[in-house]
PDB file of C-alpha atoms in Angstrom:
ATOM      1  CA  GLY X   1      85.011 108.284 183.538  1.00  0.00           C
ATOM      2  CA  ALA X   2      84.437 106.514 186.795  1.00  0.00           C
ATOM      3  CA  THR X   3      81.339 107.259 188.823  1.00  0.00           C
ATOM      4  CA  VAL X   4      81.448 107.414 192.581  1.00  0.00           C
ATOM      5  CA  ASN X   5      78.432 106.361 194.582  1.00  0.00           C
ATOM      6  CA  PHE X   6      78.608 108.898 197.439  1.00  0.00           C
ATOM      7  CA  GLN X   7      75.468 107.547 199.094  1.00  0.00           C
ATOM      8  CA  SER X   8      77.090 104.100 199.406  1.00  0.00           C
ATOM      9  CA  LEU X   9      80.274 105.616 200.860  1.00  0.00           C
ATOM     10  CA  GLU X  10      78.231 107.639 203.351  1.00  0.00           C
ATOM     11  CA  THR X  11      76.249 104.548 204.398  1.00  0.00           C
ATOM     12  CA  ASN X  12      79.459 102.534 204.917  1.00  0.00           C
ATOM     13  CA  GLN X  13      80.962 105.357 206.994  1.00  0.00           C
ATOM     14  CA  THR X  14      77.811 105.582 209.147  1.00  0.00           C
ATOM     15  CA  THR X  15      77.823 101.804 209.663  1.00  0.00           C
ATOM     16  CA  LEU X  16      81.488 101.900 210.683  1.00  0.00           C
ATOM     17  CA  SER X  17      80.885 104.776 213.127  1.00  0.00           C
ATOM     18  CA  THR X  18      77.913 102.954 214.661  1.00  0.00           C
ATOM     19  CA  THR X  19      79.911  99.737 215.008  1.00  0.00           C
ATOM     20  CA  LEU X  20      82.819 101.551 216.681  1.00  0.00           C
ATOM     21  CA  LEU X  21      80.425 103.310 219.050  1.00  0.00           C
ATOM     22  CA  LEU X  22      78.747 100.011 219.955  1.00  0.00           C
ATOM     23  CA  GLN X  23      82.110  98.363 220.412  1.00  0.00           C
ATOM     24  CA  THR X  24      83.365 101.128 222.727  1.00  0.00           C
ATOM     25  CA  ASN X  25      80.169 101.063 224.780  1.00  0.00           C
ATOM     26  CA  LEU X  26      80.203  97.257 225.012  1.00  0.00           C
ATOM     27  CA  ASN X  27      83.760  97.223 226.312  1.00  0.00           C
ATOM     28  CA  GLN X  28      83.105 100.028 228.820  1.00  0.00           C
ATOM     29  CA  CYS X  29      79.950  98.337 230.130  1.00  0.00           C
ATOM     30  CA  CYS X  30      81.754  95.026 230.533  1.00  0.00           C
ATOM     31  CA  ILE X  31      84.620  96.641 232.409  1.00  0.00           C
ATOM     32  CA  GLN X  32      82.246  98.462 234.769  1.00  0.00           C
ATOM     33  CA  SER X  33      80.227  95.298 235.341  1.00  0.00           C
ATOM     34  CA  ILE X  34      83.357  93.260 236.051  1.00  0.00           C
ATOM     35  CA  ARG X  35      84.703  95.867 238.473  1.00  0.00           C
ATOM     36  CA  ALA X  36      81.385  96.004 240.345  1.00  0.00           C
ATOM     37  CA  ALA X  37      81.269  92.216 240.566  1.00  0.00           C
ATOM     38  CA  GLY X  38      84.834  92.144 241.875  1.00  0.00           C
ATOM     39  CA  GLU X  39      84.037  94.722 244.551  1.00  0.00           C
ATOM     40  CA  SER X  40      81.088  92.589 245.692  1.00  0.00           C
ATOM     41  CA  ASN X  41      83.161  89.383 245.660  1.00  0.00           C
ATOM     42  CA  ASP X  42      80.904  87.931 242.951  1.00  0.00           C
ATOM     43  CA  TYR X  43      83.319  85.891 240.863  1.00  0.00           C
ATOM     44  CA  ASN X  44      80.502  84.030 239.114  1.00  0.00           C
ATOM     45  CA  SER X  45      79.221  87.305 237.641  1.00  0.00           C
ATOM     46  CA  ILE X  46      82.705  88.062 236.353  1.00  0.00           C
ATOM     47  CA  LEU X  47      82.855  84.745 234.518  1.00  0.00           C
ATOM     48  CA  LEU X  48      79.282  85.092 233.260  1.00  0.00           C
ATOM     49  CA  THR X  49      80.076  88.553 231.897  1.00  0.00           C
ATOM     50  CA  LEU X  50      83.081  87.180 230.024  1.00  0.00           C
ATOM     51  CA  GLN X  51      81.067  84.276 228.637  1.00  0.00           C
ATOM     52  CA  ALA X  52      78.179  86.550 227.607  1.00  0.00           C
ATOM     53  CA  VAL X  53      80.341  89.087 225.813  1.00  0.00           C
ATOM     54  CA  ILE X  54      82.192  86.347 223.956  1.00  0.00           C
ATOM     55  CA  ALA X  55      78.920  84.640 222.987  1.00  0.00           C
ATOM     56  CA  ALA X  56      77.424  87.927 221.819  1.00  0.00           C
ATOM     57  CA  ASN X  57      80.525  88.640 219.783  1.00  0.00           C
ATOM     58  CA  THR X  58      80.631  85.272 218.057  1.00  0.00           C
ATOM     59  CA  SER X  59      76.915  85.338 217.259  1.00  0.00           C
ATOM     60  CA  SER X  60      76.778  88.920 215.967  1.00  0.00           C
ATOM     61  CA  GLN X  61      77.244  89.675 212.304  1.00  0.00           C
ATOM     62  CA  SER X  62      79.226  92.836 212.982  1.00  0.00           C
ATOM     63  CA  ARG X  63      81.886  90.984 214.998  1.00  0.00           C
ATOM     64  CA  LEU X  64      82.409  93.609 217.650  1.00  0.00           C
ATOM     65  CA  VAL X  65      85.907  93.370 219.045  1.00  0.00           C
ATOM     66  CA  VAL X  66      86.183  92.699 222.752  1.00  0.00           C
ATOM     67  CA  GLU X  67      89.287  94.512 223.917  1.00  0.00           C
ATOM     68  CA  THR X  68      91.817  92.444 225.822  1.00  0.00           C
ATOM     69  CA  ARG X  69      91.454  95.073 228.556  1.00  0.00           C
ATOM     70  CA  VAL X  70      88.102  93.469 229.451  1.00  0.00           C
ATOM     71  CA  PHE X  71      89.985  90.280 230.301  1.00  0.00           C
ATOM     72  CA  LEU X  72      92.663  92.240 232.161  1.00  0.00           C
ATOM     73  CA  GLU X  73      89.964  93.775 234.357  1.00  0.00           C
ATOM     74  CA  ALA X  74      88.450  90.328 234.884  1.00  0.00           C
ATOM     75  CA  PHE X  75      91.785  88.884 236.043  1.00  0.00           C
ATOM     76  CA  ARG X  76      92.293  91.792 238.440  1.00  0.00           C
ATOM     77  CA  ALA X  77      88.744  91.537 239.759  1.00  0.00           C
ATOM     78  CA  LEU X  78      89.064  87.779 240.250  1.00  0.00           C
ATOM     79  CA  GLN X  79      92.229  88.373 242.251  1.00  0.00           C
ATOM     80  CA  SER X  80      90.271  90.577 244.654  1.00  0.00           C
ATOM     81  CA  THR X  81      87.588  87.922 245.185  1.00  0.00           C
ATOM     82  CA  ASN X  82      87.818  84.590 246.941  1.00  0.00           C
ATOM     83  CA  ALA X  83      87.562  82.735 243.620  1.00  0.00           C
ATOM     84  CA  GLY X  84      89.430  79.472 243.544  1.00  0.00           C
ATOM     85  CA  LEU X  85      92.137  78.462 241.166  1.00  0.00           C
ATOM     86  CA  SER X  86      89.661  76.740 238.851  1.00  0.00           C
ATOM     87  CA  LYS X  87      87.854  80.062 238.290  1.00  0.00           C
ATOM     88  CA  LEU X  88      91.148  81.730 237.411  1.00  0.00           C
ATOM     89  CA  ARG X  89      91.938  78.949 234.975  1.00  0.00           C
ATOM     90  CA  THR X  90      88.478  79.225 233.431  1.00  0.00           C
ATOM     91  CA  ALA X  91      88.949  82.967 232.879  1.00  0.00           C
ATOM     92  CA  TRP X  92      92.395  82.383 231.360  1.00  0.00           C
ATOM     93  CA  LYS X  93      91.021  79.688 229.040  1.00  0.00           C
ATOM     94  CA  LEU X  94      88.215  82.022 227.914  1.00  0.00           C
ATOM     95  CA  PHE X  95      90.850  84.673 227.218  1.00  0.00           C
ATOM     96  CA  VAL X  96      93.134  82.370 225.259  1.00  0.00           C
ATOM     97  CA  ASP X  97      90.284  80.875 223.233  1.00  0.00           C
ATOM     98  CA  TYR X  98      88.857  84.295 222.423  1.00  0.00           C
ATOM     99  CA  VAL X  99      92.215  85.732 221.375  1.00  0.00           C
ATOM    100  CA  ARG X 100      92.953  82.745 219.160  1.00  0.00           C
ATOM    101  CA  GLU X 101      89.512  82.680 217.536  1.00  0.00           C
ATOM    102  CA  SER X 102      89.344  86.434 217.010  1.00  0.00           C
ATOM    103  CA  GLU X 103      92.918  86.526 215.713  1.00  0.00           C
ATOM    104  CA  GLN X 104      93.864  89.316 218.129  1.00  0.00           C
ATOM    105  CA  GLU X 105      97.170  87.815 219.188  1.00  0.00           C
ATOM    106  CA  GLN X 106      99.047  90.947 218.186  1.00  0.00           C
ATOM    107  CA  SER X 107      96.995  92.990 220.681  1.00  0.00           C
ATOM    108  CA  VAL X 108      97.873  90.808 223.666  1.00  0.00           C
ATOM    109  CA  GLY X 109     100.272  92.587 225.968  1.00  0.00           C
ATOM    110  CA  ALA X 110     102.069  91.656 229.124  1.00  0.00           C
ATOM    111  CA  SER X 111      99.390  93.249 231.342  1.00  0.00           C
ATOM    112  CA  GLU X 112      97.080  90.242 231.113  1.00  0.00           C
ATOM    113  CA  LEU X 113      99.921  87.852 231.923  1.00  0.00           C
ATOM    114  CA  ASN X 114     101.033  90.048 234.835  1.00  0.00           C
ATOM    115  CA  ALA X 115      97.512  90.112 236.278  1.00  0.00           C
ATOM    116  CA  MET X 116      97.267  86.315 236.134  1.00  0.00           C
ATOM    117  CA  ILE X 117     100.710  85.876 237.696  1.00  0.00           C
ATOM    118  CA  ASN X 118      99.652  88.179 240.549  1.00  0.00           C
ATOM    119  CA  ALA X 119      96.321  86.378 240.978  1.00  0.00           C
ATOM    120  CA  MET X 120      97.994  82.966 241.141  1.00  0.00           C
ATOM    121  CA  GLY X 121     100.660  84.268 243.479  1.00  0.00           C
ATOM    122  CA  SER X 122      98.078  85.745 245.842  1.00  0.00           C
ATOM    123  CA  ARG X 123      96.659  82.226 246.173  1.00  0.00           C
ATOM    124  CA  GLY X 124     100.054  80.708 246.939  1.00  0.00           C
ATOM    125  CA  ARG X 125     100.382  79.062 243.529  1.00  0.00           C
ATOM    126  CA  THR X 126     103.968  80.032 242.794  1.00  0.00           C
ATOM    127  CA  ARG X 127     104.744  77.050 240.596  1.00  0.00           C
ATOM    128  CA  MET X 128     101.622  77.622 238.484  1.00  0.00           C
ATOM    129  CA  ALA X 129     102.528  81.288 238.059  1.00  0.00           C
ATOM    130  CA  LEU X 130     106.022  80.331 236.905  1.00  0.00           C
ATOM    131  CA  ASP X 131     104.612  77.681 234.546  1.00  0.00           C
ATOM    132  CA  LEU X 132     102.201  80.216 233.063  1.00  0.00           C
ATOM    133  CA  PHE X 133     105.046  82.684 232.538  1.00  0.00           C
ATOM    134  CA  TYR X 134     107.173  80.019 230.882  1.00  0.00           C
ATOM    135  CA  SER X 135     104.386  78.777 228.611  1.00  0.00           C
ATOM    136  CA  CYS X 136     103.475  82.297 227.463  1.00  0.00           C
ATOM    137  CA  THR X 137     107.018  83.423 226.807  1.00  0.00           C
ATOM    138  CA  SER X 138     108.503  80.255 225.317  1.00  0.00           C
ATOM    139  CA  SER X 139     108.024  79.108 221.768  1.00  0.00           C
ATOM    140  CA  GLY X 140     107.315  75.755 220.228  1.00  0.00           C
ATOM    141  CA  GLU X 141     105.594  72.704 221.644  1.00  0.00           C
ATOM    142  CA  GLU X 142     105.947  73.757 225.287  1.00  0.00           C
ATOM    143  CA  ALA X 143     103.700  76.751 224.649  1.00  0.00           C
ATOM    144  CA  ASP X 144     100.984  74.673 222.967  1.00  0.00           C
ATOM    145  CA  GLU X 145     100.949  71.985 225.664  1.00  0.00           C
ATOM    146  CA  ASP X 146     100.591  74.345 228.616  1.00  0.00           C
ATOM    147  CA  GLY X 147      97.109  75.649 227.909  1.00  0.00           C
ATOM    148  CA  ASN X 148      97.904  79.010 226.398  1.00  0.00           C
ATOM    149  CA  GLY X 149      97.068  77.925 222.870  1.00  0.00           C
ATOM    150  CA  GLY X 150     100.435  78.960 221.524  1.00  0.00           C
ATOM    151  CA  ILE X 151      99.862  82.634 222.284  1.00  0.00           C
ATOM    152  CA  GLN X 152     103.173  84.399 222.712  1.00  0.00           C
ATOM    153  CA  ILE X 153     103.382  87.298 225.133  1.00  0.00           C
ATOM    154  CA  GLN X 154     106.356  89.622 225.310  1.00  0.00           C
ATOM    155  CA  PRO X 155     107.106  90.166 229.024  1.00  0.00           C
ATOM    156  CA  ASP X 156     107.923  93.606 230.372  1.00  0.00           C
ATOM    157  CA  ALA X 157     109.504  95.027 233.521  1.00  0.00           C
ATOM    158  CA  TYR X 158     106.228  94.615 235.397  1.00  0.00           C
ATOM    159  CA  THR X 159     106.268  90.904 234.555  1.00  0.00           C
ATOM    160  CA  ALA X 160     109.624  90.570 236.310  1.00  0.00           C
ATOM    161  CA  SER X 161     108.256  92.541 239.241  1.00  0.00           C
ATOM    162  CA  ALA X 162     105.185  90.290 239.446  1.00  0.00           C
ATOM    163  CA  LEU X 163     107.356  87.168 239.370  1.00  0.00           C
ATOM    164  CA  PHE X 164     109.660  88.513 242.094  1.00  0.00           C
ATOM    165  CA  ARG X 165     106.614  89.412 244.222  1.00  0.00           C
ATOM    166  CA  VAL X 166     105.203  85.892 243.827  1.00  0.00           C
ATOM    167  CA  LEU X 167     108.560  84.356 244.756  1.00  0.00           C
ATOM    168  CA  GLU X 168     108.876  86.685 247.758  1.00  0.00           C
ATOM    169  CA  GLN X 169     105.403  85.658 248.973  1.00  0.00           C
ATOM    170  CA  SER X 170     106.417  82.029 248.575  1.00  0.00           C
ATOM    171  CA  PHE X 171     109.608  82.509 250.604  1.00  0.00           C
ATOM    172  CA  ASP X 172     107.699  84.426 253.282  1.00  0.00           C
ATOM    173  CA  SER X 173     105.180  81.617 253.494  1.00  0.00           C
ATOM    174  CA  ILE X 174     107.948  79.009 253.898  1.00  0.00           C
ATOM    175  CA  ALA X 175     109.668  81.106 256.570  1.00  0.00           C
ATOM    176  CA  THR X 176     106.372  81.526 258.483  1.00  0.00           C
ATOM    177  CA  ASN X 177     105.685  77.807 258.314  1.00  0.00           C
ATOM    178  CA  ASN X 178     109.194  77.013 259.594  1.00  0.00           C
ATOM    179  CA  ARG X 179     108.776  79.426 262.549  1.00  0.00           C
ATOM    180  CA  ASN X 180     105.418  77.898 263.461  1.00  0.00           C
ATOM    181  CA  SER X 181     106.794  74.348 263.384  1.00  0.00           C
TER     182      SER X 181
END
């Protein structure tokens, strides 16, 4: 009959438990670090945290999975800082590259897109927010050319709300400029 090596199974289970524990702790630490950096208006620390966690992931043999929630928190934190548009784009590019390389496309939800739309809108970049929405929700060559690496995101009701908010801010800004002229 077949022999079962219980010691090997136990070792594999322990390794898996340790990896999951490390992964959970890594993600929680990154989120806390990003939130703290956002509260202190330190957008460089947010980007450095993202770069460090990605570098650690790609260089580790265990391939710990960085949850997309880490990027979501980074987008939200960047929105609360005075980071320029280039910093937002850098964070988005890190996100897209990581998702593509780690083959996590199925775990990407609308929350990350919504956070970026809100961040761009808060900086008065309505057209860029609309372009990002279009590139992430369209298929084919348009998606690949617009810097989202072909990642498809299924929008939700909050996406529509974020887009309407960005458009409202744009209209308010135009109305204010017309009154001041």
